[in-house]
Short mmCIF file of C-alpha atoms in Angstrom, two decimals:
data_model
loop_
_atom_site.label_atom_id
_atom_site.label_comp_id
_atom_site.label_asym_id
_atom_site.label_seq_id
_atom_site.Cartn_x
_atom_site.Cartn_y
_atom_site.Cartn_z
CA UNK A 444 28.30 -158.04 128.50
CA UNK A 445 29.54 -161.10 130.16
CA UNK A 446 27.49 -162.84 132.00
CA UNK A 447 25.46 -166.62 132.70
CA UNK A 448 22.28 -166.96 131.11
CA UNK A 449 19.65 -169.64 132.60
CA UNK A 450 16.10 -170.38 131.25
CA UNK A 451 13.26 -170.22 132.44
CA UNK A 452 13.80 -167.76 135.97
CA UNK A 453 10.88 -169.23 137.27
CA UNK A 454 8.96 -173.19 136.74
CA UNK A 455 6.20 -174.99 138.27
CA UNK A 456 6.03 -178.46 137.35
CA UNK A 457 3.98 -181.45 138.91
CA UNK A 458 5.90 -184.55 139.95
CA UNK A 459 7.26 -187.14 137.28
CA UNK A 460 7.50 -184.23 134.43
CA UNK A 461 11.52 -184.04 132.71
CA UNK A 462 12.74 -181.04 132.34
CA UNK A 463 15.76 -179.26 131.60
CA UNK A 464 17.05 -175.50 133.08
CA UNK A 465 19.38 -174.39 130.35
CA UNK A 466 22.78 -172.13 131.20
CA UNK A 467 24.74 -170.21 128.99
CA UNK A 468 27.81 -168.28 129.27
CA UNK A 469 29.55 -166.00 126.89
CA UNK A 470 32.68 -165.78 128.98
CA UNK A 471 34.39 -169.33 127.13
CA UNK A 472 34.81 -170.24 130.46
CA UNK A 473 36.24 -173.68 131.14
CA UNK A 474 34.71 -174.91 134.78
CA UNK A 475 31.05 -175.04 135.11
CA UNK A 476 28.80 -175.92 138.07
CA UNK A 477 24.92 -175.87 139.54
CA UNK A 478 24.25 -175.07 142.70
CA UNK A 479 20.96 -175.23 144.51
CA UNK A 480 20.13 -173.21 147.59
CA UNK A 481 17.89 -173.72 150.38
CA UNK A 482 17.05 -171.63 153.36
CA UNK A 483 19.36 -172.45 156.22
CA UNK A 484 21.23 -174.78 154.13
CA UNK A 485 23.21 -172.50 151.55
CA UNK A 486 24.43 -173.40 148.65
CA UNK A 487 25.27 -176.93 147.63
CA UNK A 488 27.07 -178.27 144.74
CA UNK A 489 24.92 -180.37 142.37
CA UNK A 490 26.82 -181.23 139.32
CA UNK A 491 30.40 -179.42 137.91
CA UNK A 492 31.78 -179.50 134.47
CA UNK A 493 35.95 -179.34 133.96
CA UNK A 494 35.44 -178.57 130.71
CA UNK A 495 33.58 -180.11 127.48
CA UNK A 496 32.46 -183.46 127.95
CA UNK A 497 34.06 -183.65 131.41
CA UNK A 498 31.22 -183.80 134.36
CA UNK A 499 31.50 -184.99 137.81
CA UNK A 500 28.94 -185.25 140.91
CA UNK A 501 29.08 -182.07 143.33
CA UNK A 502 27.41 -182.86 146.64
CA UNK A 503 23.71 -183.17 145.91
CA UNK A 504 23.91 -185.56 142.69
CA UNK A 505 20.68 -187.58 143.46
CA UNK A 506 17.86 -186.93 141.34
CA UNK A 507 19.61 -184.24 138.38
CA UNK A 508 21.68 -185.21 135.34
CA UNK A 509 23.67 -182.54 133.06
CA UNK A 510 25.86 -182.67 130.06
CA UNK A 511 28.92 -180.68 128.42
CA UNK A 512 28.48 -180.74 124.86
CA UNK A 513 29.82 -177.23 124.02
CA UNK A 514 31.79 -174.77 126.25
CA UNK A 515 29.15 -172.99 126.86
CA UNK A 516 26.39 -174.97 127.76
CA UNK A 517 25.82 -176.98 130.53
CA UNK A 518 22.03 -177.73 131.14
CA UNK A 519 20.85 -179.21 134.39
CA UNK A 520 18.24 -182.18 133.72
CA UNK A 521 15.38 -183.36 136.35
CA UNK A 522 14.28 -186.45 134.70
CA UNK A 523 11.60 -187.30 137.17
CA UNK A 524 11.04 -184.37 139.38
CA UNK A 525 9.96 -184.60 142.96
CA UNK A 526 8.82 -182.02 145.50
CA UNK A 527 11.88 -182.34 147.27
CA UNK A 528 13.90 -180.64 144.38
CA UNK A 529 11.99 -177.24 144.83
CA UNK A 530 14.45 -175.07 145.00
CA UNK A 531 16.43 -172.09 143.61
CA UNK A 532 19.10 -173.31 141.70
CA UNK A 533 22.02 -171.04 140.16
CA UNK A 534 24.30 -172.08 137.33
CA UNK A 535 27.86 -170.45 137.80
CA UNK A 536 31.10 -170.56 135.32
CA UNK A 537 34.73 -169.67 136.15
CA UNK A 538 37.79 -169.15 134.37
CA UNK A 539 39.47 -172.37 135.42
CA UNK A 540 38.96 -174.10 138.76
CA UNK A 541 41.86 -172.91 140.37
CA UNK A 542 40.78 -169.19 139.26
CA UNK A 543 38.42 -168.74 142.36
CA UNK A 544 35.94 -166.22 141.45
CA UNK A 545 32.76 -167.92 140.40
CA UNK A 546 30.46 -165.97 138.08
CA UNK A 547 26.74 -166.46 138.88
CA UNK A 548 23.61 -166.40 136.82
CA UNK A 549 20.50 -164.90 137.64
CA UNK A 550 18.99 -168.02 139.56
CA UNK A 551 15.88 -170.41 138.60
CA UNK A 552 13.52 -170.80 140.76
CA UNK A 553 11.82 -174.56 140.70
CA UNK A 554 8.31 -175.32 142.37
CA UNK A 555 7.41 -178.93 141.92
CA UNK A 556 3.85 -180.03 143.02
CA UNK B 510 28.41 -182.51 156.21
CA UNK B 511 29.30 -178.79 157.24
CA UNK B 512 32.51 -177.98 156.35
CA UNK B 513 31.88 -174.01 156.82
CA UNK B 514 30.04 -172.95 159.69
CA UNK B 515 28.93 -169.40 159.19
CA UNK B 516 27.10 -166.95 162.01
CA UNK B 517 24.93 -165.62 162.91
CA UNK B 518 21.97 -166.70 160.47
CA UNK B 519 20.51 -162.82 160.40
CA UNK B 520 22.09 -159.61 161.37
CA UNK B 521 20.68 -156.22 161.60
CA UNK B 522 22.64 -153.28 162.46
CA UNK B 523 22.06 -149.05 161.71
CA UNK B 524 23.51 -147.08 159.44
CA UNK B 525 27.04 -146.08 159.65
CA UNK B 526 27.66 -149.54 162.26
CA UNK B 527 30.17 -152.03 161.66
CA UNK B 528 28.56 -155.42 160.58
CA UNK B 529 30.49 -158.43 161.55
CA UNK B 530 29.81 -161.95 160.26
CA UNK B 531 31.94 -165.02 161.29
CA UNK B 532 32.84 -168.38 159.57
CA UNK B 533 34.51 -171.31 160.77
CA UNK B 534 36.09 -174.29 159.21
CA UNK B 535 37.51 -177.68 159.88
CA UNK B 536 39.64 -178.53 157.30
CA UNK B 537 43.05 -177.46 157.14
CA UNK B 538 43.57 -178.22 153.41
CA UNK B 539 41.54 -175.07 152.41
CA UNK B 540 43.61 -172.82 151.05
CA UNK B 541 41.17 -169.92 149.37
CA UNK B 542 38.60 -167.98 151.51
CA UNK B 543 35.67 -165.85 149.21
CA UNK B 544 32.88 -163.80 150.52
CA UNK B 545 29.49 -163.71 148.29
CA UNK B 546 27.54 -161.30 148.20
CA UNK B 547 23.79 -161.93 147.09
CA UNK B 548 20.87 -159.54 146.70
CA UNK B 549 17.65 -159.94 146.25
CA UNK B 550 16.36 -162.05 142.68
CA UNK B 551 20.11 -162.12 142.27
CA UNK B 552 23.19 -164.35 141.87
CA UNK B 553 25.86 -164.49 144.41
CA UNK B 554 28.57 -161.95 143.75
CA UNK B 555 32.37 -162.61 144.84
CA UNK B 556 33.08 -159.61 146.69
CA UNK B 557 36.75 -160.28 148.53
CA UNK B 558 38.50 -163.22 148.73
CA UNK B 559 41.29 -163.94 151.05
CA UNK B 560 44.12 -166.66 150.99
CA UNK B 561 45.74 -167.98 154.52
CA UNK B 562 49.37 -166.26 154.40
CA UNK B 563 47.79 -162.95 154.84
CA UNK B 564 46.25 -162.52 158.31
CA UNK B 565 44.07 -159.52 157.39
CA UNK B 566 42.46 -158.52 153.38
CA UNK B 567 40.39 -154.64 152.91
CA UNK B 568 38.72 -153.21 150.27
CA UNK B 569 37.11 -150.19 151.08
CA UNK B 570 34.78 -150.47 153.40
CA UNK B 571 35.16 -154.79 153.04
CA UNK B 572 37.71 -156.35 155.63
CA UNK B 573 38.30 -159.89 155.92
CA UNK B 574 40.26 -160.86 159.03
CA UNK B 575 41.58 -164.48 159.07
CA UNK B 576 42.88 -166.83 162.15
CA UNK B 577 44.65 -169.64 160.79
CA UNK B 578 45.41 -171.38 163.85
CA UNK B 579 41.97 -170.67 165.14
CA UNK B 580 40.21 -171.75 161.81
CA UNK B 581 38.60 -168.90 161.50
CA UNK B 582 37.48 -166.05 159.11
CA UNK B 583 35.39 -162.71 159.59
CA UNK B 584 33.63 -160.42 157.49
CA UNK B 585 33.88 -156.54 158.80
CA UNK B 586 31.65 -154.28 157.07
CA UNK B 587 32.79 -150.94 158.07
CA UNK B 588 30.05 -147.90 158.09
CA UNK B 589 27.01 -150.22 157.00
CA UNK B 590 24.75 -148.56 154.42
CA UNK B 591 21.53 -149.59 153.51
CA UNK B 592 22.62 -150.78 150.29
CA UNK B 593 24.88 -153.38 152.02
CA UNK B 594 21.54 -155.26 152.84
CA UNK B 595 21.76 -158.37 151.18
CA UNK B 596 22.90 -162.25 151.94
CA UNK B 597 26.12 -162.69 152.49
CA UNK B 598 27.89 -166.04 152.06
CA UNK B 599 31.74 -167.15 153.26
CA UNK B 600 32.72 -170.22 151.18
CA UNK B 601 36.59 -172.04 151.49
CA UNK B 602 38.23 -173.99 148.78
CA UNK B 603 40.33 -176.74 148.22
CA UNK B 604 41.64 -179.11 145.70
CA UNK B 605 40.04 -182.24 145.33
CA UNK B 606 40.72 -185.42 143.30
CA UNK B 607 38.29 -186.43 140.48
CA UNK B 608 39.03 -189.49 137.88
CA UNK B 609 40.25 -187.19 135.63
CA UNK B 610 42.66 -185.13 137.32
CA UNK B 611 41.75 -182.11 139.80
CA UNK B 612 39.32 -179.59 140.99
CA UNK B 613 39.31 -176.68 143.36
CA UNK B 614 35.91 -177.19 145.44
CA UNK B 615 33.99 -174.57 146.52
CA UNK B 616 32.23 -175.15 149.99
CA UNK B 617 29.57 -172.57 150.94
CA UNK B 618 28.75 -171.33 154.70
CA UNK B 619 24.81 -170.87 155.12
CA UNK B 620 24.30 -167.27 154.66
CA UNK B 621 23.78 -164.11 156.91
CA UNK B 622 21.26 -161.94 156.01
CA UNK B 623 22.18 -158.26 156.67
CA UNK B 624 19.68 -155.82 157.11
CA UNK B 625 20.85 -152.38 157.64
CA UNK B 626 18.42 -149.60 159.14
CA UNK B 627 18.18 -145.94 158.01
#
């Protein structure tokens, strides 16, 4: 089944406390992206990936870091979380950036205290 | 910055109504128009996508309408079934220029949430 994996669905953290929400997709998909959304705000771009080893900043950069090591993977990394990054954030994978349909995974939902 | 301004915020409408939702945009260099659909504990789902020579896109019961000189784009959701509760999101694309080359960007309106009554 195709489809984009991310781990864990749901974390509570305290402030200060790296961690990493890993994605996965089994579609060899070359684009990559995170997305966090936030009620009345949609979703906004955090981080994109034109293929391995390629990354660029999406809207929302400040705070996260990711890397492109393998096709597949693209974890999102909060290396000092803050309250203000509770959110629900969504990996997503596409054929190639000019494809258009983005494929979404199953969401994480973040609570930092 | 808005790019995509998307209305109204919530929507409820009965069974077998037409649900409308409306986006607007500023920027004429978008050239690819989705619609997400997103239920509950779920991803966003494309679910018709629309590019600006065609004036009008349907799928079933799914009609985009689109007003290029207007900058506008619509979401008609013909007979409205409870199951067609969820968030819906327009989005509008465009190339953009990175260090490396080029990316098509993906800018997201706010989201309507559609409730639709038995």
């Amino acid at each position: 089944e195709a489809q984009v994996t991310q781990n864990p669905r749901y974390l509570i953290t305290v402030t200060g406390k790296k961690l990493t929400v890993t994605c996965s997709q089994n579609m060899n998909h070359e684009y990559m992206s995170w997305y966090r959304q936030d009620p009345g705000l949609g979703l906004r771009q955090i981080y994109y990936s034109m293929n391995v080893e390629v990354t660029d900043k999406g809207d929302v950069p400040e705070g996260y870091k990711v890397s492109r090591k393998e096709k597949r993977n693209f974890p999102l990394i909060l290396e000092s979380p803050s309250p203000n990054q509770t959110s629900l954030y969504f990996c997503a994978s596409s054929l190639s950036p000019r494809a258009g349909e983005l494929f979404f995974g199953e969401g994480s939902r973040l609570t930092v205290l | 910055q808005q790019q995509v301004k998307q209305s109204p915020q919530s929507l409820i409408v009965q069974k077998g109504g037409i649900s409308i939702i409306n986006c607007a945009y500023e920027n004429t260099a978008f050239d690819y128009f989705p619609w997400y659909q997103q239920f509950p504990g779920k991803g966003p789902a494309l679910l018709i996508a629309i590019r600006p020579d065609v004036s009008e896109k349907k799928e079933g019961r799914f009609t985009i309408s689109f007003n290029k000189s207007a900058k506008q784009f619509s979401l008609h959701i013909m007979d409205s079934q409870p199951g067609d509760s969820a968030t819906y999101f327009c989005a509008a694309s465009r190339w953009a220029i990175y260090y490396g080359g080029a990316t098509n960007k993906l800018i997201f309106g706010t989201g309507t949430l559609l409730a639709v009554q038995p």
